[in-house]
Amino acid sequence: MILVTGSAGFIGANFVLDWLAQHDEAVVGLDKLTYAGNLESLASLKDDPRHIFVRGDIGDAELAGRLLEQYCPRAIINFAAESHVDRSIHGPEDFIQTNIVGTFHLLEAARAYWGNLTGEEKTGFRFLHVSTDEVYGSLAKGEPAFSETRRYEPNSPYSASKAASDHLVRAYHHTYGLPVLTTNCSNNYGPYHFPEKLIPLMIVNALAGKPLPVYGDGQQIRDWLYVRDHCAAIRCVLEKGRLGEVYNVGGWNEKANLDIVHTICTLLDELRPRQDGKSYRAQIALVTDRPGHDRRYAIDAHKIEHELGWKPAETFETGIRKTVQWYLDNQGWVNNVQSGSYRQWLEKNYAGRG
Ligand code: NAD
Ligand code: DAU
């Protein structure tokens, strides 16, 4: 079996659902269930004997050690993190605790467990760390996309904490020989995405008749990848990746934020037109920019394609249509994640933006 941390979050839940749709190999999920963790995303696995869920912190080395001894996984896939840049600007401490200290404790537990393995169990074990393109910083217009050898230049407390975790993972391979793999992926979108991030926030706000808050001039560029393509890339790296290597994962799909918002409005105009006959574009509002806002990210995904044969299956056009349709079809999930703490976050992040 495999141990998946952060399994109730956006990508972790998609990963577990996809994994069990394709394998009979069991999954132990470990998730602290912060505001971003939602067991409802895994509700379809409730009676599935291949899925065990444990609520807990990756920073609890004793718990992680116990789970490793009990379930003897052949791999750990580490998704658990604080993941929202804006939250890291308002309050960085949780990011330091989970992304750096938590990853350290998980690495320690993995090292102790792996150290006691023998034979094929030892040689086959993997620690796969899921990271982000944001560790590389911001690209100027026309600059080549981020390759794996690009210098780390993280600009937000979030990306700095992820960069630190990447360095720890690398060091555990170099110093102790822990069989690690790291993936650095661009922006994901798709089902079960918490509506604090750009794409789901825009869909949810549009349908609620609220403003669509675009930061600054809306010309910041992100490289969007459908979440199930990211999950496929992680499975591919897990099975075929070379030990100690880093693989950048991206969709070859650079788009400006305002273009993303326009696309969402156009799809909603078609699938769920406003009652007054106007376009959802009427709700777009340019608001005060994010401090330290990175201008452009783009991933050079040649290495994973040439070495491991992974390529995204979804185009942005097919993926974003599926995503908008998913939010229209899953209003119950959306309503349930909009708790009191979610509303407090919206107040904190958006009230002061003119
Ligand atoms: P998310 O915020 O939706 O989910 C994170 C999950 O981790 C939540 O379920 C949360 O409860 C859990 N968690 C938080 N702290 C924990 C702790 N201390 N112990 C155990 N569980 C804890 O994030 P996501 O978008 O699914 O991202 C998953 C991973 O992928 C993160 O490491 C992130 O840095 C990385 N990543 C995300 C993207 C993206 O576009 N979303 C892109 C590249 C990389
Ligand atoms: O690049 C990978 C990263 O992508 C991941 O590591 C992060 O975990 C993930 O959250 C994401 O970070 P971003 O900051 O790029 O994602 P977010 O959805 O928050 O914002 C995308 C862009 O949209 C960014 O340029 C900021 C802008 N934005 C965001 C929000 C929430 C707005 O214009 N308005 C908004 O309300």
Coordinates of C-alpha atoms and ligand atoms in Angstrom, one line a residue:
M1 CA 0.0 0.0 0.0
I2 CA 0.9 3.7 -0.2
L3 CA 0.7 6.5 2.4
V4 CA -0.7 9.7 1.0
T5 CA -0.4 12.8 3.2
G6 CA -2.8 15.8 2.6
S7 CA -5.2 13.3 1.1
A8 CA -8.3 15.4 1.9
G9 CA -7.0 18.4 0.1
F10 CA -7.6 19.4 -3.6
I11 CA -4.8 17.4 -5.3
G12 CA -4.5 14.7 -2.6
A13 CA -8.2 13.8 -2.9
N14 CA -8.1 13.7 -6.7
F15 CA -4.9 11.6 -6.5
V16 CA -6.5 9.0 -4.1
L17 CA -9.7 8.8 -6.1
D18 CA -7.7 8.3 -9.4
W19 CA -5.4 5.8 -7.7
L20 CA -8.2 3.6 -6.5
A21 CA -10.0 3.9 -9.8
Q22 CA -6.9 2.3 -11.4
H23 CA -5.3 0.1 -8.8
D24 CA -6.3 -2.3 -6.1
E25 CA -3.3 -1.2 -4.1
A26 CA -4.7 0.3 -0.8
V27 CA -4.1 3.8 0.4
V28 CA -3.6 5.2 3.9
G29 CA -4.5 8.8 3.9
L30 CA -3.1 11.1 6.6
D31 CA -4.5 14.6 6.8
K32 CA -4.8 17.2 9.6
L33 CA -8.2 18.4 8.2
T34 CA -7.3 22.1 8.3
Y35 CA -9.8 24.5 6.7
A36 CA -8.5 23.1 3.3
G37 CA -9.1 19.4 4.1
N38 CA -12.5 18.1 3.3
L39 CA -13.5 14.4 3.8
E40 CA -16.6 15.0 1.6
S41 CA -14.2 15.0 -1.3
L42 CA -13.5 11.3 -0.4
A43 CA -17.1 10.4 0.4
S44 CA -17.3 7.9 -2.5
L45 CA -14.6 5.8 -0.7
K46 CA -16.5 5.6 2.6
D47 CA -17.1 1.9 2.5
D48 CA -14.1 1.0 0.3
P49 CA -11.8 -1.4 2.3
R50 CA -8.9 -0.2 0.2
H51 CA -9.0 3.2 1.8
I52 CA -8.0 4.0 5.4
F53 CA -8.2 7.6 6.6
V54 CA -6.3 8.9 9.6
R55 CA -6.7 12.4 10.9
G56 CA -3.3 13.7 12.0
D57 CA -0.4 16.1 11.5
I58 CA 2.7 15.2 9.4
G59 CA 4.6 17.1 12.1
D60 CA 3.6 14.3 14.6
A61 CA 6.6 12.1 14.0
E62 CA 5.4 9.5 16.5
L63 CA 2.0 9.1 14.7
A64 CA 3.8 8.9 11.3
G65 CA 6.2 6.3 12.7
R66 CA 3.3 4.3 14.0
L67 CA 1.4 4.4 10.7
L68 CA 4.5 3.3 8.8
E69 CA 5.2 0.4 11.1
Q70 CA 1.5 -0.6 11.1
Y71 CA 0.8 -0.4 7.3
C72 CA 4.3 -0.9 5.8
P73 CA 3.7 1.3 2.8
R74 CA 6.0 1.0 -0.2
A75 CA 5.8 4.7 -0.7
I76 CA 4.9 8.0 0.9
I77 CA 3.4 10.7 -1.4
N78 CA 3.7 14.0 0.5
F79 CA 0.9 16.5 -0.5
A80 CA 0.3 17.9 3.0
A81 CA 1.0 21.6 3.1
E82 CA -0.4 25.0 3.6
S83 CA -0.9 26.0 0.0
H84 CA -2.5 29.4 -0.4
V85 CA -0.2 32.4 -1.2
D86 CA -2.6 35.0 0.1
R87 CA -3.0 33.3 3.5
S88 CA 0.8 33.0 3.7
I89 CA 1.0 36.8 3.4
H90 CA -1.6 37.4 6.1
G91 CA -0.1 34.7 8.5
P92 CA 3.1 32.9 7.5
E93 CA 3.6 30.9 10.7
D94 CA 1.4 27.9 9.8
F95 CA 3.4 27.6 6.5
I96 CA 6.7 27.4 8.4
Q97 CA 5.2 24.8 10.8
T98 CA 3.6 22.5 8.3
N99 CA 5.7 23.0 5.1
I100 CA 9.1 23.1 6.8
V101 CA 8.9 21.6 10.3
G102 CA 6.2 19.1 9.3
T103 CA 8.1 17.9 6.3
F104 CA 11.2 17.5 8.4
H105 CA 9.4 15.3 10.9
L106 CA 7.8 13.2 8.2
L107 CA 11.3 12.8 6.6
E108 CA 12.6 11.7 10.0
A109 CA 9.9 9.1 10.4
A110 CA 10.5 7.9 6.8
R111 CA 14.2 7.6 7.4
A112 CA 13.7 5.5 10.6
Y113 CA 11.2 3.2 8.8
W114 CA 13.2 2.8 5.6
G115 CA 16.4 2.2 7.7
N116 CA 14.8 -0.9 9.1
L117 CA 13.6 -2.3 5.8
T118 CA 15.5 -5.0 4.0
G119 CA 15.8 -6.5 0.6
E120 CA 13.2 -5.5 -2.1
E121 CA 11.2 -3.6 0.4
K122 CA 14.1 -1.4 1.1
T123 CA 15.2 -0.9 -2.6
G124 CA 11.6 -0.4 -3.7
F125 CA 10.7 2.3 -1.1
R126 CA 10.0 5.8 -2.3
F127 CA 9.4 9.2 -0.7
L128 CA 7.7 11.4 -3.3
H129 CA 7.6 15.1 -2.3
V130 CA 5.0 17.2 -4.2
S131 CA 6.2 20.7 -4.7
T132 CA 5.5 23.8 -6.8
D133 CA 6.9 25.9 -9.6
E134 CA 6.7 28.9 -7.3
V135 CA 10.1 28.0 -5.7
Y136 CA 11.7 29.3 -8.9
G137 CA 10.3 32.8 -8.5
S138 CA 9.0 35.0 -11.2
L139 CA 9.8 35.0 -15.0
A140 CA 10.1 38.1 -17.1
K141 CA 8.2 38.2 -20.4
G142 CA 10.1 36.2 -23.0
E143 CA 12.4 34.4 -20.5
P144 CA 12.6 30.6 -21.0
A145 CA 10.3 28.5 -18.9
F146 CA 11.5 27.0 -15.6
S147 CA 13.7 23.9 -16.1
E148 CA 14.8 21.7 -13.2
T149 CA 18.2 23.5 -13.0
R150 CA 16.7 26.9 -12.6
R151 CA 17.9 28.8 -9.5
Y152 CA 15.5 28.9 -6.5
E153 CA 14.2 32.4 -5.9
P154 CA 11.0 32.1 -3.9
N155 CA 9.2 35.3 -3.3
S156 CA 6.3 34.6 -0.9
P157 CA 6.3 33.0 2.5
Y158 CA 4.5 30.1 0.9
S159 CA 7.0 29.6 -1.8
A160 CA 9.9 30.1 0.6
S161 CA 8.5 27.4 2.9
K162 CA 8.1 25.0 0.0
A163 CA 11.6 25.8 -1.2
A164 CA 12.9 24.9 2.3
S165 CA 11.0 21.6 2.2
D166 CA 12.5 20.8 -1.2
H167 CA 16.0 21.4 0.2
L168 CA 15.3 19.1 3.1
V169 CA 14.1 16.4 0.9
R170 CA 17.2 16.8 -1.3
A171 CA 19.5 16.7 1.7
Y172 CA 17.9 13.5 3.0
H173 CA 18.8 11.8 -0.2
H174 CA 22.3 13.2 -0.4
T175 CA 23.2 12.6 3.2
Y176 CA 21.2 9.5 4.2
G177 CA 20.4 7.9 0.9
L178 CA 16.7 8.2 1.4
P179 CA 15.1 7.2 -1.9
V180 CA 13.3 10.5 -2.7
L181 CA 11.7 12.0 -5.8
T182 CA 10.5 15.6 -6.1
T183 CA 7.9 17.1 -8.5
N184 CA 7.5 20.8 -9.0
C185 CA 4.2 21.5 -10.7
S186 CA 2.5 24.6 -12.1
N187 CA -1.0 25.8 -11.2
N188 CA -3.7 23.0 -11.0
Y189 CA -7.4 23.3 -11.6
G190 CA -10.3 20.9 -11.6
P191 CA -12.9 19.3 -9.2
Y192 CA -12.7 19.7 -5.4
H193 CA -10.6 22.9 -5.7
F194 CA -11.2 25.0 -2.6
P195 CA -12.9 28.3 -3.7
E196 CA -10.2 30.5 -2.2
K197 CA -8.0 29.9 -5.3
L198 CA -8.6 31.9 -8.6
I199 CA -10.6 29.5 -10.8
P200 CA -13.0 28.0 -8.2
L201 CA -13.4 31.5 -6.5
M202 CA -14.4 33.0 -9.9
I203 CA -17.0 30.3 -10.6
V204 CA -18.5 30.4 -7.1
N205 CA -18.6 34.2 -7.0
A206 CA -20.1 34.5 -10.5
L207 CA -22.9 32.1 -9.7
A208 CA -23.6 34.0 -6.4
G209 CA -23.8 37.3 -8.2
K210 CA -20.7 38.6 -6.4
P211 CA -17.8 40.6 -7.8
L212 CA -15.0 38.7 -9.5
P213 CA -11.9 40.2 -7.9
V214 CA -8.9 40.3 -10.3
Y215 CA -5.7 41.5 -8.7
G216 CA -3.8 44.4 -10.2
D217 CA -4.0 44.6 -14.0
G218 CA -4.9 40.9 -14.4
Q219 CA -2.0 40.3 -16.7
Q220 CA 0.0 37.9 -14.4
I221 CA 0.6 34.6 -16.2
R222 CA 0.2 31.1 -14.8
D223 CA 0.7 27.8 -16.5
W224 CA -2.5 25.8 -15.9
L225 CA -2.7 22.0 -15.7
Y226 CA -5.8 19.9 -15.1
V227 CA -5.5 18.2 -11.8
R228 CA -5.9 14.6 -13.1
D229 CA -2.9 15.2 -15.4
H230 CA -0.9 16.2 -12.4
C231 CA -2.0 13.0 -10.6
A232 CA -0.9 11.0 -13.7
A233 CA 2.5 12.7 -13.7
I234 CA 3.0 11.8 -10.0
R235 CA 2.1 8.1 -10.7
C236 CA 4.6 8.1 -13.5
V237 CA 7.4 9.7 -11.4
L238 CA 6.6 7.2 -8.6
E239 CA 7.0 4.2 -10.9
K240 CA 9.7 5.3 -13.2
G241 CA 11.5 8.4 -11.8
R242 CA 15.2 8.2 -11.1
L243 CA 16.1 8.4 -7.4
G244 CA 17.0 11.9 -6.1
E245 CA 15.8 13.5 -9.3
V246 CA 13.4 16.5 -9.7
Y247 CA 10.7 16.5 -12.4
N248 CA 9.0 19.7 -13.4
V249 CA 5.3 19.2 -14.3
G250 CA 3.3 21.7 -16.4
G251 CA 0.6 22.1 -19.0
W252 CA 2.4 24.1 -21.7
N253 CA -0.5 26.4 -21.1
E254 CA 0.4 30.0 -20.2
K255 CA -2.6 32.3 -19.7
A256 CA -3.1 35.7 -18.2
N257 CA -5.5 35.8 -15.2
L258 CA -7.9 38.1 -16.9
D259 CA -8.1 35.7 -19.9
I260 CA -8.9 32.9 -17.5
V261 CA -11.7 34.9 -15.9
H262 CA -13.1 35.8 -19.3
T263 CA -13.1 32.1 -20.3
I264 CA -15.0 31.2 -17.1
C265 CA -17.5 33.9 -17.8
T266 CA -18.0 32.8 -21.4
L267 CA -18.6 29.2 -20.3
L268 CA -21.1 30.2 -17.6
D269 CA -22.9 32.5 -20.1
E270 CA -23.4 29.4 -22.2
L271 CA -24.1 26.8 -19.4
R272 CA -26.0 28.9 -16.8
P273 CA -26.9 32.3 -18.3
R274 CA -27.6 35.2 -16.0
Q275 CA -31.3 35.9 -15.6
D276 CA -30.9 39.5 -16.7
G277 CA -29.3 38.4 -20.0
K278 CA -26.0 40.2 -19.3
S279 CA -22.6 38.5 -19.4
Y280 CA -20.9 37.4 -16.1
R281 CA -18.1 39.7 -17.3
A282 CA -20.1 42.6 -15.9
Q283 CA -19.1 41.3 -12.4
I284 CA -15.3 41.6 -13.0
A285 CA -13.6 44.1 -10.7
L286 CA -10.0 45.0 -10.8
V287 CA -8.8 45.2 -7.1
T288 CA -5.6 46.1 -5.3
D289 CA -2.7 43.7 -6.2
R290 CA -1.3 40.9 -4.1
P291 CA 1.9 42.2 -2.3
G292 CA 5.0 40.8 -4.0
H293 CA 2.9 39.3 -6.8
D294 CA 4.9 37.0 -9.1
R295 CA 4.3 38.2 -12.7
R296 CA 4.8 35.0 -14.7
Y297 CA 5.3 31.2 -14.1
A298 CA 5.9 28.7 -16.9
I299 CA 7.2 25.2 -16.7
D300 CA 9.5 23.5 -19.1
A301 CA 8.2 19.9 -18.9
H302 CA 10.6 18.3 -21.4
K303 CA 12.4 16.2 -18.8
I304 CA 9.4 14.3 -17.6
E305 CA 8.2 13.9 -21.2
H306 CA 11.4 12.7 -22.7
E307 CA 12.6 10.5 -19.7
L308 CA 9.3 9.1 -18.4
G309 CA 6.9 9.6 -21.3
W310 CA 4.4 11.8 -19.5
K311 CA 2.3 14.4 -21.3
P312 CA -0.9 16.1 -20.3
A313 CA -4.0 14.5 -21.7
E314 CA -6.3 17.5 -21.3
T315 CA -6.2 20.8 -23.2
F316 CA -7.2 23.9 -21.3
E317 CA -10.4 24.1 -23.3
T318 CA -11.5 20.6 -22.4
G319 CA -10.3 20.8 -18.8
I320 CA -11.9 24.2 -17.9
R321 CA -15.2 23.1 -19.4
K322 CA -15.2 20.0 -17.3
T323 CA -14.3 22.0 -14.3
V324 CA -17.0 24.6 -14.7
Q325 CA -19.5 21.8 -15.3
W326 CA -18.3 20.0 -12.1
Y327 CA -19.0 23.1 -10.0
L328 CA -22.5 23.5 -11.6
D329 CA -23.2 19.8 -10.8
N330 CA -21.8 19.8 -7.3
Q331 CA -23.4 22.8 -5.6
G332 CA -23.8 20.7 -2.4
W333 CA -20.0 20.3 -2.1
V334 CA -19.5 24.0 -2.7
N335 CA -22.1 25.0 -0.2
N336 CA -20.6 22.8 2.5
V337 CA -17.1 24.2 2.2
Q338 CA -18.4 27.8 2.5
S339 CA -18.4 27.6 6.3
G340 CA -18.1 30.5 8.8
S341 CA -14.3 30.4 8.6
Y342 CA -14.4 30.6 4.8
R343 CA -16.6 33.7 5.0
Q344 CA -14.1 35.2 7.5
W345 CA -11.3 34.6 5.1
L346 CA -13.1 36.4 2.3
E347 CA -13.7 39.4 4.6
K348 CA -10.0 39.4 5.7
N349 CA -8.6 39.1 2.2
Y350 CA -11.0 41.2 0.1
A351 CA -12.5 43.8 2.3
G352 CA -9.5 46.1 2.2
R353 CA -8.9 45.8 -1.6
G354 CA -10.3 48.9 -3.4
Ligands
NAD1 P1 -4.8 22.1 -0.3 O1 -4.5 23.2 0.5 O2 -6.0 21.9 -1.1 O3 -4.6 20.7 0.6 C1 -3.7 20.6 1.5 C2 -4.1 19.4 2.5 O4 -3.1 19.2 3.4 C3 -5.4 19.7 3.2 O5 -6.2 18.6 3.2 C4 -4.9 20.0 4.6 O6 -5.9 19.6 5.6 C5 -3.7 19.1 4.7 N1 -2.7 19.6 5.7 C6 -2.3 20.8 6.0 N2 -1.5 20.8 7.0 C7 -1.3 19.5 7.4 C8 -0.5 18.9 8.4 N3 0.3 19.6 9.2 N4 -0.5 17.6 8.5 C9 -1.3 16.8 7.7 N5 -2.1 17.4 6.7 C10 -2.1 18.7 6.6 O7 -3.5 22.0 -1.3 P2 -3.4 21.4 -2.8 O8 -3.7 22.4 -3.7 O9 -4.1 20.1 -2.8 O10 -1.8 21.1 -2.8 C11 -1.2 19.9 -2.4 C12 0.3 19.9 -2.6 O11 0.6 20.2 -3.9 C13 0.9 21.1 -1.7 O12 2.1 20.6 -1.2 C14 1.2 22.2 -2.7 O13 2.3 22.9 -2.3 C15 1.4 21.4 -4.0 N6 1.1 22.1 -5.2 C16 -0.2 22.6 -5.4 C17 -0.5 23.2 -6.7 C18 -1.8 23.8 -6.9 O14 -2.0 24.5 -8.0 N7 -2.8 23.6 -6.1 C19 0.5 23.2 -7.7 C20 1.8 22.7 -7.4 C21 2.0 22.1 -6.2
DAU2 O1 2.1 27.6 -9.3 C1 1.6 26.6 -8.4 C2 0.9 27.3 -7.2 O2 -0.4 27.7 -7.8 C3 0.7 26.3 -6.1 O3 2.0 26.0 -5.5 C4 -0.2 27.0 -5.0 O4 -0.4 26.1 -3.9 C5 -1.5 27.4 -5.6 O5 -2.3 28.0 -4.7 C6 -1.3 28.3 -6.8 O6 -0.7 29.6 -6.4 P1 -1.2 30.9 -7.1 O7 -0.9 32.0 -6.2 O8 -0.7 31.0 -8.5 O9 -2.8 30.6 -7.2 P2 -4.1 31.4 -6.9 O10 -5.3 30.7 -7.4 O11 -4.2 32.0 -5.5 O12 -3.9 32.7 -7.9 C7 -3.7 32.5 -9.3 C8 -3.5 33.9 -9.9 O13 -4.7 34.6 -9.8 C9 -2.5 34.7 -9.2 O14 -1.8 35.5 -10.1 C10 -3.3 35.6 -8.2 C11 -4.6 35.8 -9.0 N1 -5.8 36.0 -8.2 C12 -6.0 35.1 -7.2 C13 -7.1 35.3 -6.4 C14 -7.4 34.3 -5.3 C15 -6.6 37.1 -8.5 O15 -6.4 37.9 -9.4 N2 -7.8 37.2 -7.7 C16 -8.0 36.4 -6.6 O16 -9.1 36.6 -5.9

